[in-house]
PDB file of C-alpha atoms and ligand atoms in Angstrom:
ATOM      1  CA  MET A   3      20.546  -6.826   7.751  1.00 64.00           C
ATOM      2  CA  THR A   4      17.172  -8.516   7.514  1.00 92.00           C
ATOM      3  CA  PHE A   5      15.542  -6.893  10.516  1.00 96.00           C
ATOM      4  CA  TRP A   6      12.088  -7.624   9.096  1.00 97.00           C
ATOM      5  CA  THR A   7      12.678 -11.374   9.470  1.00 96.00           C
ATOM      6  CA  GLN A   8      14.059 -11.059  12.993  1.00 96.00           C
ATOM      7  CA  LYS A   9      11.537  -8.726  14.618  1.00 97.00           C
ATOM      8  CA  THR A  10       7.790  -8.404  14.879  1.00 97.00           C
ATOM      9  CA  LEU A  11       6.177  -5.222  13.604  1.00 98.00           C
ATOM     10  CA  ALA A  12       5.817  -4.015  17.191  1.00 98.00           C
ATOM     11  CA  GLN A  13       9.568  -4.409  17.746  1.00 98.00           C
ATOM     12  CA  LEU A  14      10.636  -2.259  14.805  1.00 98.00           C
ATOM     13  CA  SER A  15      12.252   1.114  15.419  1.00 98.00           C
ATOM     14  CA  ASN A  16      10.652   4.130  13.759  1.00 97.00           C
ATOM     15  CA  THR A  17      13.330   4.105  11.070  1.00 97.00           C
ATOM     16  CA  GLU A  18      12.831   0.413  10.385  1.00 97.00           C
ATOM     17  CA  TRP A  19       9.065   0.871  10.316  1.00 98.00           C
ATOM     18  CA  GLU A  20       9.263   3.683   7.781  1.00 96.00           C
ATOM     19  CA  SER A  21      11.785   1.839   5.639  1.00 97.00           C
ATOM     20  CA  LEU A  22       9.470  -1.150   5.331  1.00 98.00           C
ATOM     21  CA  CYS A  23       6.972   0.714   3.142  1.00 97.00           C
ATOM     22  CA  ASP A  24       7.710  -0.068  -0.493  1.00 97.00           C
ATOM     23  CA  GLY A  25       5.950   3.066  -1.772  1.00 96.00           C
ATOM     24  CA  CYS A  26       3.562   1.108  -3.981  1.00 97.00           C
ATOM     25  CA  GLY A  27       0.602   3.369  -3.188  1.00 97.00           C
ATOM     26  CA  ARG A  28      -1.832   0.466  -3.479  1.00 96.00           C
ATOM     27  CA  CYS A  29      -3.214   1.026   0.014  1.00 96.00           C
ATOM     28  CA  CYS A  30      -4.397   4.443  -1.209  1.00 97.00           C
ATOM     29  CA  THR A  31      -6.620   3.010  -3.944  1.00 97.00           C
ATOM     30  CA  VAL A  32     -10.321   2.267  -3.710  1.00 96.00           C
ATOM     31  CA  ARG A  33     -10.994  -1.418  -3.036  1.00 95.00           C
ATOM     32  CA  LEU A  34     -14.454  -2.842  -2.516  1.00 95.00           C
ATOM     33  CA  ARG A  35     -15.392  -5.794  -0.335  1.00 93.00           C
ATOM     34  CA  ARG A  36     -17.789  -8.246  -2.031  1.00 92.00           C
ATOM     35  CA  ALA A  37     -18.339 -11.529  -0.117  1.00 91.00           C
ATOM     36  CA  ASN A  38     -14.878 -13.164   0.035  1.00 90.00           C
ATOM     37  CA  LEU A  39     -13.437 -10.923  -2.681  1.00 93.00           C
ATOM     38  CA  ARG A  40     -11.754  -7.566  -2.693  1.00 93.00           C
ATOM     39  CA  LEU A  41     -12.418  -5.770  -5.949  1.00 96.00           C
ATOM     40  CA  LEU A  42      -9.493  -3.632  -7.029  1.00 96.00           C
ATOM     41  CA  THR A  43     -10.043  -0.380  -8.896  1.00 97.00           C
ATOM     42  CA  ARG A  44      -7.883   2.162 -10.655  1.00 97.00           C
ATOM     43  CA  LEU A  45      -9.381   4.931  -8.524  1.00 98.00           C
ATOM     44  CA  GLY A  46      -7.219   6.411  -5.833  1.00 97.00           C
ATOM     45  CA  CYS A  47      -7.353   8.932  -3.049  1.00 98.00           C
ATOM     46  CA  PRO A  48      -7.546  12.484  -4.441  1.00 97.00           C
ATOM     47  CA  LEU A  49      -4.089  13.156  -2.974  1.00 98.00           C
ATOM     48  CA  LEU A  50      -2.488  10.179  -4.703  1.00 97.00           C
ATOM     49  CA  SER A  51      -0.403  11.466  -7.599  1.00 97.00           C
ATOM     50  CA  PRO A  52      -0.592   9.436 -10.842  1.00 97.00           C
ATOM     51  CA  GLU A  53       2.764  10.869 -11.908  1.00 96.00           C
ATOM     52  CA  THR A  54       4.752   9.810  -8.841  1.00 96.00           C
ATOM     53  CA  GLY A  55       2.501   7.124  -7.374  1.00 95.00           C
ATOM     54  CA  GLN A  56       2.982   8.844  -4.013  1.00 94.00           C
ATOM     55  CA  CYS A  57       0.889  10.913  -1.646  1.00 96.00           C
ATOM     56  CA  SER A  58       1.177  14.536  -2.722  1.00 97.00           C
ATOM     57  CA  ASP A  59       0.858  15.879   0.838  1.00 97.00           C
ATOM     58  CA  TYR A  60       2.191  13.133   3.080  1.00 93.00           C
ATOM     59  CA  ALA A  61       2.973  15.441   6.027  1.00 94.00           C
ATOM     60  CA  ASN A  62      -0.632  16.648   6.263  1.00 96.00           C
ATOM     61  CA  ARG A  63      -2.401  13.536   5.002  1.00 95.00           C
ATOM     62  CA  HIS A  64      -4.422  12.841   8.127  1.00 94.00           C
ATOM     63  CA  GLU A  65      -5.638  16.432   8.393  1.00 95.00           C
ATOM     64  CA  ARG A  66      -6.520  16.604   4.692  1.00 96.00           C
ATOM     65  CA  MET A  67      -8.164  13.201   4.267  1.00 96.00           C
ATOM     66  CA  ALA A  68     -10.377  11.854   7.040  1.00 94.00           C
ATOM     67  CA  HIS A  69     -10.281   8.350   5.556  1.00 93.00           C
ATOM     68  CA  CYS A  70      -6.472   8.218   5.610  1.00 96.00           C
ATOM     69  CA  LYS A  71      -5.610   5.551   8.135  1.00 90.00           C
ATOM     70  CA  ALA A  72      -2.385   5.636  10.148  1.00 91.00           C
ATOM     71  CA  LEU A  73      -0.808   2.190  10.092  1.00 96.00           C
ATOM     72  CA  ASN A  74       0.310   0.551  13.307  1.00 97.00           C
ATOM     73  CA  PRO A  75       1.265  -3.015  14.227  1.00 98.00           C
ATOM     74  CA  GLU A  76      -2.255  -3.747  15.454  1.00 98.00           C
ATOM     75  CA  ASN A  77      -4.273  -2.576  12.458  1.00 97.00           C
ATOM     76  CA  VAL A  78      -2.086  -4.139   9.758  1.00 98.00           C
ATOM     77  CA  GLY A  79      -4.348  -6.782   8.258  1.00 95.00           C
ATOM     78  CA  ASP A  80      -6.177  -8.095   5.250  1.00 90.00           C
ATOM     79  CA  TRP A  81      -7.625  -4.683   4.374  1.00 91.00           C
ATOM     80  CA  LEU A  82      -4.165  -3.950   2.981  1.00 94.00           C
ATOM     81  CA  PRO A  83      -3.045  -5.254  -0.428  1.00 93.00           C
ATOM     82  CA  ARG A  84      -1.598  -8.762  -0.474  1.00 93.00           C
ATOM     83  CA  THR A  85       1.810  -7.404  -1.482  1.00 95.00           C
ATOM     84  CA  CYS A  86       1.921  -4.779   1.296  1.00 97.00           C
ATOM     85  CA  ALA A  87       5.234  -5.230   3.096  1.00 98.00           C
ATOM     86  CA  TYR A  88       3.649  -4.655   6.518  1.00 98.00           C
ATOM     87  CA  ARG A  89       1.095  -7.349   5.865  1.00 97.00           C
ATOM     88  CA  LEU A  90       3.721  -9.767   4.539  1.00 98.00           C
ATOM     89  CA  VAL A  91       5.934  -9.305   7.604  1.00 98.00           C
ATOM     90  CA  LYS A  92       2.981  -9.667   9.971  1.00 98.00           C
ATOM     91  CA  GLU A  93       1.993 -12.882   8.186  1.00 97.00           C
ATOM     92  CA  GLY A  94       5.565 -14.208   8.374  1.00 96.00           C
ATOM     93  CA  LYS A  95       5.979 -14.149   4.603  1.00 97.00           C
ATOM     94  CA  PRO A  96       9.064 -13.032   2.652  1.00 97.00           C
ATOM     95  CA  LEU A  97       9.290  -9.647   0.987  1.00 98.00           C
ATOM     96  CA  PRO A  98       9.137  -9.814  -2.824  1.00 98.00           C
ATOM     97  CA  GLU A  99      12.349  -9.652  -4.823  1.00 97.00           C
ATOM     98  CA  TRP A 100      11.415  -6.173  -6.105  1.00 98.00           C
ATOM     99  CA  HIS A 101      11.155  -4.679  -2.581  1.00 98.00           C
ATOM    100  CA  HIS A 102      13.901  -2.073  -2.089  1.00 98.00           C
ATOM    101  CA  LEU A 103      15.129  -3.738   1.109  1.00 98.00           C
ATOM    102  CA  VAL A 104      15.734  -6.893  -0.931  1.00 97.00           C
ATOM    103  CA  CYS A 105      16.954  -5.531  -4.278  1.00 97.00           C
ATOM    104  CA  GLY A 106      18.422  -2.210  -3.094  1.00 97.00           C
ATOM    105  CA  ASP A 107      16.537  -0.184  -5.679  1.00 98.00           C
ATOM    106  CA  ARG A 108      13.589   2.019  -4.640  1.00 97.00           C
ATOM    107  CA  GLU A 109      12.538   2.399  -8.273  1.00 96.00           C
ATOM    108  CA  ARG A 110      11.919  -1.302  -8.865  1.00 97.00           C
ATOM    109  CA  VAL A 111       8.473  -1.099  -7.263  1.00 97.00           C
ATOM    110  CA  HIS A 112       7.466   1.225 -10.079  1.00 96.00           C
ATOM    111  CA  GLU A 113       8.216  -1.396 -12.707  1.00 96.00           C
ATOM    112  CA  GLY A 114       4.732  -2.849 -12.619  1.00 92.00           C
ATOM    113  CA  TYR A 115       3.977  -3.101  -8.894  1.00 95.00           C
ATOM    114  CA  SER A 116       3.072   0.437  -7.874  1.00 97.00           C
ATOM    115  CA  VAL A 117       0.161   2.657  -8.919  1.00 97.00           C
ATOM    116  CA  ARG A 118       2.428   5.070 -10.786  1.00 97.00           C
ATOM    117  CA  GLY A 119       1.110   5.852 -14.234  1.00 96.00           C
ATOM    118  CA  TRP A 120      -2.289   4.196 -13.981  1.00 96.00           C
ATOM    119  CA  VAL A 121      -4.094   5.376 -10.864  1.00 97.00           C
ATOM    120  CA  VAL A 122      -6.921   7.901 -11.372  1.00 97.00           C
ATOM    121  CA  PRO A 123      -7.630  10.324  -8.506  1.00 96.00           C
ATOM    122  CA  MET A 124     -11.203   9.851  -7.280  1.00 96.00           C
ATOM    123  CA  GLU A 125     -13.609  12.689  -8.002  1.00 96.00           C
ATOM    124  CA  PRO A 126     -17.187  13.181  -6.786  1.00 95.00           C
ATOM    125  CA  GLY A 127     -19.662  11.139  -8.816  1.00 96.00           C
ATOM    126  CA  MET A 128     -17.173   8.538 -10.025  1.00 97.00           C
ATOM    127  CA  ASP A 129     -18.451   4.951  -9.784  1.00 97.00           C
ATOM    128  CA  PRO A 130     -15.688   2.579  -8.601  1.00 96.00           C
ATOM    129  CA  MET A 131     -17.532  -0.355 -10.208  1.00 96.00           C
ATOM    130  CA  LYS A 132     -16.778   1.188 -13.600  1.00 97.00           C
ATOM    131  CA  HIS A 133     -13.059   1.234 -12.832  1.00 97.00           C
ATOM    132  CA  LEU A 134     -12.335  -2.351 -11.823  1.00 97.00           C
ATOM    133  CA  VAL A 135      -8.877  -3.739 -12.586  1.00 95.00           C
ATOM    134  CA  GLY A 136      -8.969  -7.089 -10.797  1.00 94.00           C
ATOM    135  CA  HIS A 137      -9.704  -8.832  -7.540  1.00 93.00           C
ATOM    136  CA  GLU A 138      -8.090 -10.584  -4.598  1.00 89.00           C
ATOM    137  CA  GLU A 139      -9.559 -13.399  -2.571  1.00 85.00           C
ATOM    138  CA  GLY A 140      -9.963 -13.132   1.170  1.00 73.00           C
TER     139      GLY A 140
HETATM  140  S1  SF4 B 453      -3.957  11.101   2.069  1.00 54.14           S
HETATM  141 FE1  SF4 B 453      -3.558   9.017   2.840  1.00 54.14          FE
HETATM  142  S2  SF4 B 453      -4.819   7.686   1.511  1.00 54.14           S
HETATM  143 FE2  SF4 B 453      -4.583   9.657   0.472  1.00 54.14          FE
HETATM  144  S3  SF4 B 453      -2.792   9.431  -0.872  1.00 54.14           S
HETATM  145 FE3  SF4 B 453      -2.091  10.334   1.061  1.00 54.14          FE
HETATM  146  S4  SF4 B 453      -1.411   8.576   2.307  1.00 54.14           S
HETATM  147 FE4  SF4 B 453      -2.738   7.766   0.646  1.00 54.14          FE
HETATM  148  S1  SF4 B 454       0.457  -1.000   0.473  1.00 54.14           S
HETATM  149 FE1  SF4 B 454       1.852  -1.169   2.208  1.00 54.14          FE
HETATM  150  S2  SF4 B 454       3.893  -1.121   1.279  1.00 54.14           S
HETATM  151 FE2  SF4 B 454       2.462  -0.284  -0.257  1.00 54.14          FE
HETATM  152  S3  SF4 B 454       2.449   1.945   0.079  1.00 54.14           S
HETATM  153 FE3  SF4 B 454       0.795   1.069   1.314  1.00 54.14          FE
HETATM  154  S4  SF4 B 454       1.708   0.756   3.350  1.00 54.14           S
HETATM  155 FE4  SF4 B 454       3.400   1.006   1.890  1.00 54.14          FE
END
């Protein structure tokens, strides 16, 4: 069932909404806006686990981290990574072949698309500009 091609984000049930997240963890990394570029860094939220690539305290994330933004259909936008499933659906684009709803395997995202294994939890004093890994336009 390809509910994500048949409904808008606002029409998704809670279960469908939750299932859309691919677990990449990229929205939890530090990205810097410079003119029309978004600079991508290997630094992540202090709660983002390098071992799992997941939030280590998802249930309490908003209480623990003031910057942690709750996604909703209205605020999904270009502040999210280009591969974010919510952004892709909102923009009417297809999910990538490695998304679990497409391939049926939740581990595929960790074969080069998630932050697992390379993200570094941000600590006070760290300079994101010294941890750049790439950029996105727009
Ligand atoms: S607290 Fe929020 S930003 Fe930080 S790792 Fe968890 S979900 Fe991501
Ligand atoms: S970038 Fe999007 S798909 Fe990836 S973890 Fe964040 S919300 Fe989920």
